[in-house]
Amino acid sequence: MFAIKSNTNYAVRAICNEEGVGGDCFGPGEVEATYIAGADPKTIALNGTVKPELAIRKAIEYGYAIHLDSYEEIEIVERIAAEVKPKEKVRIAVRLKVIPEDFFNDFEPDAYPFPNFIGAMKWIKFGLLKEEAKKIVNRVKEIDAFEFYGFHTHLGRFSKQPEGWDALYREYARNVIEISRECGVQPFQIDLGGGWPREREPECRSVENMMNPNTIEDYAAIVCKGMLEEFNKEGFEIPQLWLEPGRYIAGNIGTLLTSVYVVKDDQEMDYTYTMVDASTYLATLVESQESKNPVLPANKMTQPLVEKTTEIAGPICIPSIWESGARMPALEPKDVLAIMDVGHYAESQASQFNSLPRPATVLVKDGEAELIKRAETVEDVFATQILPERFKKAKAELEKQRKA
Ligand SMILES: *Cc1c(COP(=O)(O)O)cnc(C)c1O
């Protein structure tokens, strides 16, 4: 179930369809993008702690599953279902908050900078603990328009350590068994969420930490083994396992190309700056989570590196550093640098800070490029703004004076 928030290009969703991949979505935009790109609704779920009415309505119309995140939202979904009157029952899952307390007590996540991890997990707004989840399942069973079909949890990219994933999902299995037995239900599926670490991880905040020795197969093996043991121990019928990777699928599919504007090599300064035209706000994880994305000299890959290091800096009015102390070949204006691993969360979080239009996106296959998103114009940046009439008079006056 591809988490489309990580990359909302229709073409990426369409490739997922070809590969038989389902999806997670959040809010009316992602519901619509998933639909427009032609995903199979049976494999799509709507998540979120706040689900705007339009998202719920469309999700029910299209036949997506809905993952509840509070008891209170049952009646919202029930009311909208009564209005939409879908032919089939709405498939409902419940999002659990899974906290393996013993393991997380002195656990150090390598992604979240939370000193008190277990405290943060208890505080975080997502999901429900067991007793509240039982109340929801019991209520869902009573509603004719609903079909209880499973459980959901998602902790996010918290650790590369396989032991953390093992502990998390064993606890999840135990919670699922307890809730299902007490409520007299059998889940069709249990959704493990996303956060699966990749082999090369810029979001690890340091180049030294970037390589992950574990593969996705390693995580699959440890998680399946642990959950299977927990289910078998209790003689519980094995539900389908679904998962929702975002970064794992989209991470390394994106490369941001940027041109050198000037190399500022003031002899009085200790630093050389390679000024490039791509804002770091086009990959906001670089700013918000100190992501370290490798930068490669795309058109000079075979040229020797020069001795003096350089700061590679974007145009915007913050330091906007893509890489500090980079070893590069001799660079000059119009050289092209490639910023790697921006397939996840870059385009979907990119901002137009400094009113810079965002670039185009092309899909590359067998050496051919197809435009899948046109570049924005300055008009696009301001397309939603409205200048009240009363300010226009003063502007016209100024214009008149200027001409006179
Ligand atoms: C963000 C999110 C994902 C994807 O997370 P990744 O870390 O990108 O794999 C999956 N499911 C839910 C509910 C999410 O919020």
CSV table of C-alpha atoms and ligand atoms in Angstrom, one decimal:
chain,number,residue,atom,x,y,z
A,1,MET,CA,0.0,0.0,0.0
A,2,PHE,CA,2.2,2.8,-1.3
A,3,ALA,CA,1.9,5.9,0.9
A,4,ILE,CA,1.2,8.4,-1.8
A,5,LYS,CA,2.0,11.4,0.5
A,6,SER,CA,5.7,10.5,-0.1
A,7,ASN,CA,5.3,11.2,-3.8
A,8,THR,CA,2.1,12.4,-5.4
A,9,ASN,CA,3.0,12.1,-9.1
A,10,TYR,CA,0.2,10.4,-11.0
A,11,ALA,CA,2.8,8.5,-13.0
A,12,VAL,CA,4.4,7.1,-9.9
A,13,ARG,CA,0.9,5.9,-8.7
A,14,ALA,CA,0.3,4.4,-12.2
A,15,ILE,CA,3.5,2.5,-12.0
A,16,CYS,CA,2.4,1.2,-8.6
A,17,ASN,CA,-0.9,0.0,-10.2
A,18,GLU,CA,1.1,-1.9,-12.9
A,19,GLU,CA,3.0,-3.6,-10.1
A,20,GLY,CA,-0.1,-4.6,-8.2
A,21,VAL,CA,0.6,-2.2,-5.3
A,22,GLY,CA,-2.3,-0.8,-3.2
A,23,GLY,CA,-2.2,2.5,-1.3
A,24,ASP,CA,-2.6,4.6,1.7
A,25,CYS,CA,-4.1,8.1,1.4
A,26,PHE,CA,-4.8,11.1,3.6
A,27,GLY,CA,-7.2,13.9,2.9
A,28,PRO,CA,-9.2,14.8,-0.2
A,29,GLY,CA,-6.1,15.5,-2.4
A,30,GLU,CA,-4.5,12.1,-1.9
A,31,VAL,CA,-7.9,10.3,-2.3
A,32,GLU,CA,-8.4,12.1,-5.6
A,33,ALA,CA,-4.8,11.6,-6.9
A,34,THR,CA,-5.1,7.9,-6.1
A,35,TYR,CA,-8.4,7.7,-8.0
A,36,ILE,CA,-7.2,9.7,-11.0
A,37,ALA,CA,-4.1,7.6,-11.4
A,38,GLY,CA,-6.4,4.5,-11.6
A,39,ALA,CA,-5.6,2.5,-8.5
A,40,ASP,CA,-7.7,-0.5,-7.6
A,41,PRO,CA,-10.0,0.7,-4.8
A,42,LYS,CA,-10.1,-2.6,-3.0
A,43,THR,CA,-6.4,-2.1,-2.1
A,44,ILE,CA,-6.7,1.5,-0.9
A,45,ALA,CA,-7.3,2.9,2.6
A,46,LEU,CA,-8.0,6.3,4.0
A,47,ASN,CA,-6.0,7.2,7.1
A,48,GLY,CA,-5.6,10.3,9.3
A,49,THR,CA,-6.6,11.7,12.7
A,50,VAL,CA,-8.7,14.5,10.9
A,51,LYS,CA,-10.5,13.3,7.9
A,52,PRO,CA,-12.2,16.2,6.0
A,53,GLU,CA,-15.8,15.4,5.0
A,54,LEU,CA,-14.9,15.5,1.3
A,55,ALA,CA,-12.2,12.8,1.8
A,56,ILE,CA,-14.6,10.5,3.6
A,57,ARG,CA,-17.3,11.0,1.1
A,58,LYS,CA,-15.0,10.3,-1.9
A,59,ALA,CA,-13.4,7.4,-0.2
A,60,ILE,CA,-16.8,5.8,0.4
A,61,GLU,CA,-17.9,6.5,-3.2
A,62,TYR,CA,-14.7,5.0,-4.6
A,63,GLY,CA,-14.9,2.0,-2.3
A,64,TYR,CA,-11.7,2.6,-0.2
A,65,ALA,CA,-11.4,1.2,3.3
A,66,ILE,CA,-11.4,3.7,6.2
A,67,HIS,CA,-9.1,3.4,9.1
A,68,LEU,CA,-10.7,5.0,12.2
A,69,ASP,CA,-8.5,6.9,14.6
A,70,SER,CA,-11.0,7.8,17.3
A,71,TYR,CA,-14.3,6.6,18.8
A,72,GLU,CA,-15.7,10.1,18.1
A,73,GLU,CA,-15.3,9.8,14.3
A,74,ILE,CA,-17.5,6.7,14.0
A,75,GLU,CA,-20.6,8.8,13.9
A,76,ILE,CA,-19.1,11.2,11.3
A,77,VAL,CA,-18.3,8.3,8.9
A,78,GLU,CA,-21.6,6.6,9.7
A,79,ARG,CA,-23.5,9.8,8.7
A,80,ILE,CA,-21.6,10.2,5.5
A,81,ALA,CA,-22.1,6.5,4.6
A,82,ALA,CA,-25.8,6.9,5.1
A,83,GLU,CA,-25.8,9.8,2.7
A,84,VAL,CA,-23.6,8.2,0.0
A,85,LYS,CA,-25.4,4.8,0.3
A,86,PRO,CA,-22.6,2.7,-1.2
A,87,LYS,CA,-23.6,-0.7,-2.8
A,88,GLU,CA,-21.1,-2.5,-0.6
A,89,LYS,CA,-20.4,-2.1,3.1
A,90,VAL,CA,-17.6,0.3,4.1
A,91,ARG,CA,-14.6,-1.7,5.2
A,92,ILE,CA,-13.4,-0.4,8.5
A,93,ALA,CA,-10.2,-0.9,10.4
A,94,VAL,CA,-9.0,0.6,13.7
A,95,ARG,CA,-5.6,2.3,14.1
A,96,LEU,CA,-3.8,1.0,17.2
A,97,LYS,CA,-1.1,2.7,19.2
A,98,VAL,CA,1.4,-0.1,19.9
A,99,ILE,CA,3.9,0.5,22.6
A,100,PRO,CA,6.1,-2.5,23.6
A,101,GLU,CA,6.9,-0.9,26.9
A,102,ASP,CA,9.7,-3.2,28.1
A,103,PHE,CA,11.6,-2.8,24.9
A,104,PHE,CA,11.0,0.9,24.4
A,105,ASN,CA,11.9,1.9,27.9
A,106,ASP,CA,15.6,2.5,27.2
A,107,PHE,CA,15.4,2.4,23.5
A,108,GLU,CA,17.2,5.0,21.3
A,109,PRO,CA,15.6,5.6,18.0
A,110,ASP,CA,18.0,6.6,15.3
A,111,ALA,CA,15.5,8.8,13.4
A,112,TYR,CA,13.3,10.7,15.8
A,113,PRO,CA,15.3,13.1,18.1
A,114,PHE,CA,13.1,12.2,21.1
A,115,PRO,CA,15.2,11.8,24.3
A,116,ASN,CA,12.2,10.1,26.1
A,117,PHE,CA,11.0,7.8,23.4
A,118,ILE,CA,8.3,6.0,25.3
A,119,GLY,CA,6.9,9.3,26.7
A,120,ALA,CA,6.8,10.6,23.1
A,121,MET,CA,5.0,7.5,21.9
A,122,LYS,CA,2.4,7.8,24.6
A,123,TRP,CA,2.0,11.5,23.8
A,124,ILE,CA,1.7,11.2,20.0
A,125,LYS,CA,-1.8,11.9,18.6
A,126,PHE,CA,-2.1,8.8,16.4
A,127,GLY,CA,-3.9,5.6,17.2
A,128,LEU,CA,-5.7,4.1,20.2
A,129,LEU,CA,-4.7,1.9,23.1
A,130,LYS,CA,-6.4,-1.4,23.6
A,131,GLU,CA,-9.4,-0.5,25.7
A,132,GLU,CA,-10.6,2.3,23.5
A,133,ALA,CA,-10.0,0.1,20.4
A,134,LYS,CA,-12.3,-2.5,21.9
A,135,LYS,CA,-15.0,0.1,22.3
A,136,ILE,CA,-14.7,1.0,18.6
A,137,VAL,CA,-14.7,-2.6,17.3
A,138,ASN,CA,-17.8,-3.3,19.3
A,139,ARG,CA,-19.6,-0.2,18.0
A,140,VAL,CA,-18.4,-0.9,14.4
A,141,LYS,CA,-20.0,-4.4,14.6
A,142,GLU,CA,-23.4,-2.9,15.4
A,143,ILE,CA,-23.4,-0.6,12.3
A,144,ASP,CA,-25.1,-2.2,9.3
A,145,ALA,CA,-23.3,0.0,6.7
A,146,PHE,CA,-19.9,-1.1,8.1
A,147,GLU,CA,-17.8,-4.2,7.8
A,148,PHE,CA,-15.1,-4.7,10.4
A,149,TYR,CA,-12.1,-5.8,8.4
A,150,GLY,CA,-8.9,-5.3,10.4
A,151,PHE,CA,-6.4,-3.3,12.3
A,152,HIS,CA,-3.8,-0.7,11.4
A,153,THR,CA,-0.7,0.8,13.1
A,154,HIS,CA,2.1,3.0,11.9
A,155,LEU,CA,5.0,4.2,13.9
A,156,GLY,CA,7.0,5.8,11.1
A,157,ARG,CA,10.7,5.7,10.4
A,158,PHE,CA,11.9,5.1,14.0
A,159,SER,CA,14.9,2.7,13.8
A,160,LYS,CA,17.1,0.6,11.6
A,161,GLN,CA,17.6,-1.9,14.3
A,162,PRO,CA,15.7,-5.1,13.4
A,163,GLU,CA,15.1,-5.8,17.1
A,164,GLY,CA,13.0,-2.6,17.4
A,165,TRP,CA,10.7,-3.9,14.5
A,166,ASP,CA,10.5,-7.3,16.1
A,167,ALA,CA,9.4,-5.9,19.4
A,168,LEU,CA,6.9,-3.5,17.9
A,169,TYR,CA,5.1,-6.1,15.8
A,170,ARG,CA,5.1,-8.9,18.4
A,171,GLU,CA,3.3,-6.4,20.7
A,172,TYR,CA,1.0,-5.5,17.8
A,173,ALA,CA,0.1,-9.2,17.2
A,174,ARG,CA,-0.6,-9.7,21.0
A,175,ASN,CA,-2.9,-6.6,20.9
A,176,VAL,CA,-4.7,-7.8,17.8
A,177,ILE,CA,-5.3,-11.2,19.4
A,178,GLU,CA,-6.6,-9.7,22.7
A,179,ILE,CA,-8.9,-7.2,21.0
A,180,SER,CA,-10.3,-9.7,18.5
A,181,ARG,CA,-11.0,-12.4,21.1
A,182,GLU,CA,-12.7,-10.0,23.4
A,183,CYS,CA,-14.8,-8.4,20.7
A,184,GLY,CA,-15.5,-11.7,18.9
A,185,VAL,CA,-14.1,-10.6,15.5
A,186,GLN,CA,-11.6,-12.1,13.1
A,187,PRO,CA,-9.5,-9.5,11.2
A,188,PHE,CA,-9.2,-10.1,7.5
A,189,GLN,CA,-6.1,-8.0,7.4
A,190,ILE,CA,-3.6,-6.3,9.7
A,191,ASP,CA,-1.8,-3.3,8.3
A,192,LEU,CA,1.8,-2.7,9.6
A,193,GLY,CA,2.1,0.8,8.4
A,194,GLY,CA,5.2,2.3,6.9
A,195,GLY,CA,8.6,3.7,8.1
A,196,TRP,CA,10.6,0.8,6.6
A,197,PRO,CA,14.2,1.9,6.4
A,198,ARG,CA,16.0,1.9,3.1
A,199,GLU,CA,19.4,0.7,2.2
A,200,ARG,CA,20.7,4.3,1.7
A,201,GLU,CA,19.1,6.7,4.1
A,202,PRO,CA,19.7,10.5,3.8
A,203,GLU,CA,17.2,11.0,6.7
A,204,CYS,CA,19.7,9.4,9.1
A,205,ARG,CA,21.2,12.9,9.5
A,206,SER,CA,24.8,12.0,8.8
A,207,VAL,CA,26.7,10.6,5.9
A,208,GLU,CA,28.5,8.1,8.2
A,209,ASN,CA,25.1,6.6,9.3
A,210,MET,CA,23.6,6.6,5.8
A,211,MET,CA,24.2,3.0,4.8
A,212,ASN,CA,21.8,0.5,6.4
A,213,PRO,CA,23.3,-3.0,6.6
A,214,ASN,CA,19.8,-4.5,6.8
A,215,THR,CA,17.7,-5.2,3.7
A,216,ILE,CA,13.9,-5.1,3.3
A,217,GLU,CA,14.1,-8.9,3.2
A,218,ASP,CA,15.8,-8.9,6.7
A,219,TYR,CA,12.9,-6.8,8.1
A,220,ALA,CA,10.3,-9.0,6.4
A,221,ALA,CA,11.9,-12.1,7.9
A,222,ILE,CA,12.2,-10.9,11.4
A,223,VAL,CA,8.7,-9.3,11.5
A,224,CYS,CA,6.9,-12.3,9.9
A,225,LYS,CA,8.7,-14.8,12.2
A,226,GLY,CA,7.9,-12.8,15.3
A,227,MET,CA,4.2,-12.3,14.4
A,228,LEU,CA,3.8,-15.9,13.3
A,229,GLU,CA,5.1,-17.1,16.6
A,230,GLU,CA,2.7,-14.9,18.5
A,231,PHE,CA,-0.3,-15.9,16.4
A,232,ASN,CA,0.6,-19.6,16.5
A,233,LYS,CA,1.2,-19.6,20.3
A,234,GLU,CA,-2.4,-18.5,20.7
A,235,GLY,CA,-3.9,-20.6,17.9
A,236,PHE,CA,-5.1,-17.4,16.2
A,237,GLU,CA,-6.1,-17.6,12.5
A,238,ILE,CA,-3.5,-15.7,10.5
A,239,PRO,CA,-4.8,-12.5,8.9
A,240,GLN,CA,-3.4,-11.0,5.7
A,241,LEU,CA,-0.4,-8.7,6.3
A,242,TRP,CA,-0.5,-5.4,4.5
A,243,LEU,CA,2.1,-2.6,4.8
A,244,GLU,CA,2.3,1.0,3.7
A,245,PRO,CA,5.8,2.0,2.7
A,246,GLY,CA,6.3,5.5,1.4
A,247,ARG,CA,10.0,6.3,1.6
A,248,TYR,CA,11.1,2.8,1.0
A,249,ILE,CA,9.4,2.7,-2.4
A,250,ALA,CA,9.9,6.3,-3.5
A,251,GLY,CA,13.2,7.3,-1.8
A,252,ASN,CA,15.7,6.7,-4.5
A,253,ILE,CA,13.5,7.2,-7.6
A,254,GLY,CA,14.0,10.9,-7.6
A,255,THR,CA,17.0,13.0,-8.5
A,256,LEU,CA,17.0,16.8,-8.4
A,257,LEU,CA,19.1,18.4,-11.1
A,258,THR,CA,20.5,21.9,-10.3
A,259,SER,CA,22.7,24.3,-12.3
A,260,VAL,CA,25.7,26.2,-10.9
A,261,TYR,CA,25.1,30.0,-11.0
A,262,VAL,CA,28.5,31.1,-9.9
A,263,VAL,CA,31.4,29.8,-7.8
A,264,LYS,CA,32.0,32.5,-5.2
A,265,ASP,CA,35.7,32.2,-4.4
A,266,ASP,CA,36.5,35.4,-2.5
A,267,GLN,CA,40.2,35.1,-1.4
A,268,GLU,CA,39.5,36.8,1.9
A,269,MET,CA,37.0,34.2,2.9
A,270,ASP,CA,37.7,30.8,4.4
A,271,TYR,CA,35.0,29.2,2.2
A,272,THR,CA,34.3,28.7,-1.4
A,273,TYR,CA,30.6,28.8,-2.3
A,274,THR,CA,29.2,26.9,-5.2
A,275,MET,CA,25.9,28.7,-5.7
A,276,VAL,CA,23.2,26.6,-7.3
A,277,ASP,CA,19.7,27.4,-8.5
A,278,ALA,CA,17.7,24.7,-6.5
A,279,SER,CA,16.3,25.8,-3.2
A,280,THR,CA,16.8,23.4,-0.2
A,281,TYR,CA,13.0,24.0,0.3
A,282,LEU,CA,12.6,21.7,-2.7
A,283,ALA,CA,13.7,18.9,-0.3
A,284,THR,CA,12.6,20.3,3.0
A,285,LEU,CA,13.9,17.2,5.0
A,286,VAL,CA,17.3,18.8,4.4
A,287,GLU,CA,16.2,21.7,6.5
A,288,SER,CA,13.7,20.1,8.9
A,289,GLN,CA,15.5,16.8,9.6
A,290,GLU,CA,19.1,17.5,8.5
A,291,SER,CA,18.8,15.0,5.7
A,292,LYS,CA,22.1,14.4,4.0
A,293,ASN,CA,21.5,13.8,0.3
A,294,PRO,CA,24.5,12.9,-1.7
A,295,VAL,CA,25.4,15.6,-4.3
A,296,LEU,CA,27.1,14.4,-7.5
A,297,PRO,CA,28.8,16.5,-10.3
A,298,ALA,CA,26.5,15.1,-13.0
A,299,ASN,CA,28.4,16.4,-16.0
A,300,LYS,CA,31.9,16.0,-14.6
A,301,MET,CA,31.7,12.5,-13.0
A,302,THR,CA,35.1,11.4,-14.4
A,303,GLN,CA,37.0,14.6,-13.7
A,304,PRO,CA,39.5,14.8,-10.8
A,305,LEU,CA,38.5,16.4,-7.5
A,306,VAL,CA,40.1,19.6,-6.5
A,307,GLU,CA,41.9,20.1,-3.2
A,308,LYS,CA,39.8,22.9,-1.8
A,309,THR,CA,36.4,22.0,-0.5
A,310,THR,CA,33.2,24.0,-1.3
A,311,GLU,CA,29.9,24.8,0.3
A,312,ILE,CA,27.1,23.9,-2.1
A,313,ALA,CA,24.4,26.5,-1.4
A,314,GLY,CA,20.9,27.1,-2.8
A,315,PRO,CA,19.5,30.6,-3.6
A,316,ILE,CA,17.0,31.2,-0.8
A,317,CYS,CA,17.3,33.7,2.1
A,318,ILE,CA,18.5,31.1,4.6
A,319,PRO,CA,21.9,29.4,4.5
A,320,SER,CA,20.3,26.7,2.2
A,321,ILE,CA,23.2,24.3,2.4
A,322,TRP,CA,23.0,21.2,0.2
A,323,GLU,CA,26.5,20.0,1.3
A,324,SER,CA,29.1,21.5,3.4
A,325,GLY,CA,32.8,20.8,2.8
A,326,ALA,CA,32.1,19.0,-0.5
A,327,ARG,CA,34.9,17.6,-2.6
A,328,MET,CA,34.1,18.4,-6.2
A,329,PRO,CA,35.9,18.7,-9.6
A,330,ALA,CA,36.6,22.3,-10.7
A,331,LEU,CA,33.1,23.7,-11.2
A,332,GLU,CA,31.9,26.6,-13.3
A,333,PRO,CA,28.6,28.3,-14.2
A,334,LYS,CA,26.0,26.0,-15.9
A,335,ASP,CA,27.6,22.8,-14.6
A,336,VAL,CA,24.9,20.4,-13.4
A,337,LEU,CA,24.8,18.8,-10.0
A,338,ALA,CA,22.6,15.9,-9.1
A,339,ILE,CA,21.0,15.8,-5.7
A,340,MET,CA,20.2,12.1,-5.0
A,341,ASP,CA,17.4,10.3,-3.1
A,342,VAL,CA,14.8,13.1,-3.3
A,343,GLY,CA,12.0,10.8,-4.5
A,344,HIS,CA,10.3,10.7,-1.1
A,345,TYR,CA,8.7,13.7,0.5
A,346,ALA,CA,10.7,16.3,-1.6
A,347,GLU,CA,8.1,17.2,-4.2
A,348,SER,CA,5.2,16.7,-1.9
A,349,GLN,CA,6.7,19.0,0.7
A,350,ALA,CA,8.4,21.5,-1.6
A,351,SER,CA,7.6,25.1,-0.9
A,352,GLN,CA,7.9,28.2,-3.1
A,353,PHE,CA,9.7,30.2,-0.5
A,354,ASN,CA,11.1,33.5,-1.9
A,355,SER,CA,8.3,33.0,-4.4
A,356,LEU,CA,10.4,30.7,-6.5
A,357,PRO,CA,8.4,28.7,-9.0
A,358,ARG,CA,9.0,24.9,-8.5
A,359,PRO,CA,10.7,22.9,-11.3
A,360,ALA,CA,9.3,20.4,-13.8
A,361,THR,CA,9.5,16.6,-13.3
A,362,VAL,CA,10.3,14.1,-15.9
A,363,LEU,CA,10.0,10.4,-15.9
A,364,VAL,CA,13.0,8.6,-17.3
A,365,LYS,CA,12.8,5.1,-18.9
A,366,ASP,CA,15.3,3.5,-21.2
A,367,GLY,CA,17.0,6.8,-21.8
A,368,GLU,CA,13.8,8.6,-22.8
A,369,ALA,CA,12.3,11.4,-20.7
A,370,GLU,CA,8.5,12.1,-20.4
A,371,LEU,CA,7.3,15.3,-18.9
A,372,ILE,CA,5.0,14.3,-15.9
A,373,LYS,CA,4.8,17.8,-14.3
A,374,ARG,CA,5.4,21.1,-16.0
A,375,ALA,CA,7.5,23.8,-14.4
A,376,GLU,CA,5.6,26.4,-12.4
A,377,THR,CA,5.5,30.0,-13.6
A,378,VAL,CA,5.6,33.1,-11.4
A,379,GLU,CA,1.9,33.4,-12.3
A,380,ASP,CA,1.3,30.0,-10.7
A,381,VAL,CA,3.0,31.1,-7.5
A,382,PHE,CA,0.5,33.9,-7.1
A,383,ALA,CA,-2.5,32.3,-8.7
A,384,THR,CA,-4.5,32.1,-5.5
A,385,GLN,CA,-3.8,35.6,-4.3
A,386,ILE,CA,-6.4,38.4,-4.4
A,387,LEU,CA,-5.5,42.1,-4.1
A,388,PRO,CA,-8.6,43.9,-2.7
A,389,GLU,CA,-10.0,46.6,-5.1
A,390,ARG,CA,-9.3,49.5,-2.6
A,391,PHE,CA,-5.5,48.8,-2.9
A,392,LYS,CA,-5.7,48.9,-6.7
A,393,LYS,CA,-6.7,52.6,-6.8
A,394,ALA,CA,-3.5,53.6,-5.0
A,395,LYS,CA,-1.5,51.4,-7.3
A,396,ALA,CA,-3.1,53.0,-10.4
A,397,GLU,CA,-2.3,56.4,-9.0
A,398,LEU,CA,1.3,55.5,-8.6
A,399,GLU,CA,1.4,54.1,-12.1
A,400,LYS,CA,0.0,57.4,-13.4
A,401,GLN,CA,2.6,59.5,-11.6
A,402,ARG,CA,5.4,57.2,-12.8
A,403,LYS,CA,4.3,57.7,-16.4
A,404,ALA,CA,3.9,61.5,-16.0
B,1,LIG,C1,3.6,8.5,6.5
B,1,LIG,C2,2.8,7.2,6.6
B,1,LIG,C3,3.3,6.1,5.9
B,1,LIG,C4,4.6,6.0,5.1
B,1,LIG,O1,5.7,6.2,5.9
B,1,LIG,P1,7.2,6.0,5.4
B,1,LIG,O2,8.0,6.3,6.5
B,1,LIG,O3,7.3,7.0,4.2
B,1,LIG,O4,7.3,4.6,4.9
B,1,LIG,C5,2.5,5.0,6.0
B,1,LIG,N1,1.3,5.0,6.7
B,1,LIG,C6,0.9,6.0,7.3
B,1,LIG,C7,-0.4,6.0,8.1
B,1,LIG,C8,1.6,7.2,7.3
B,1,LIG,O5,1.2,8.3,8.0
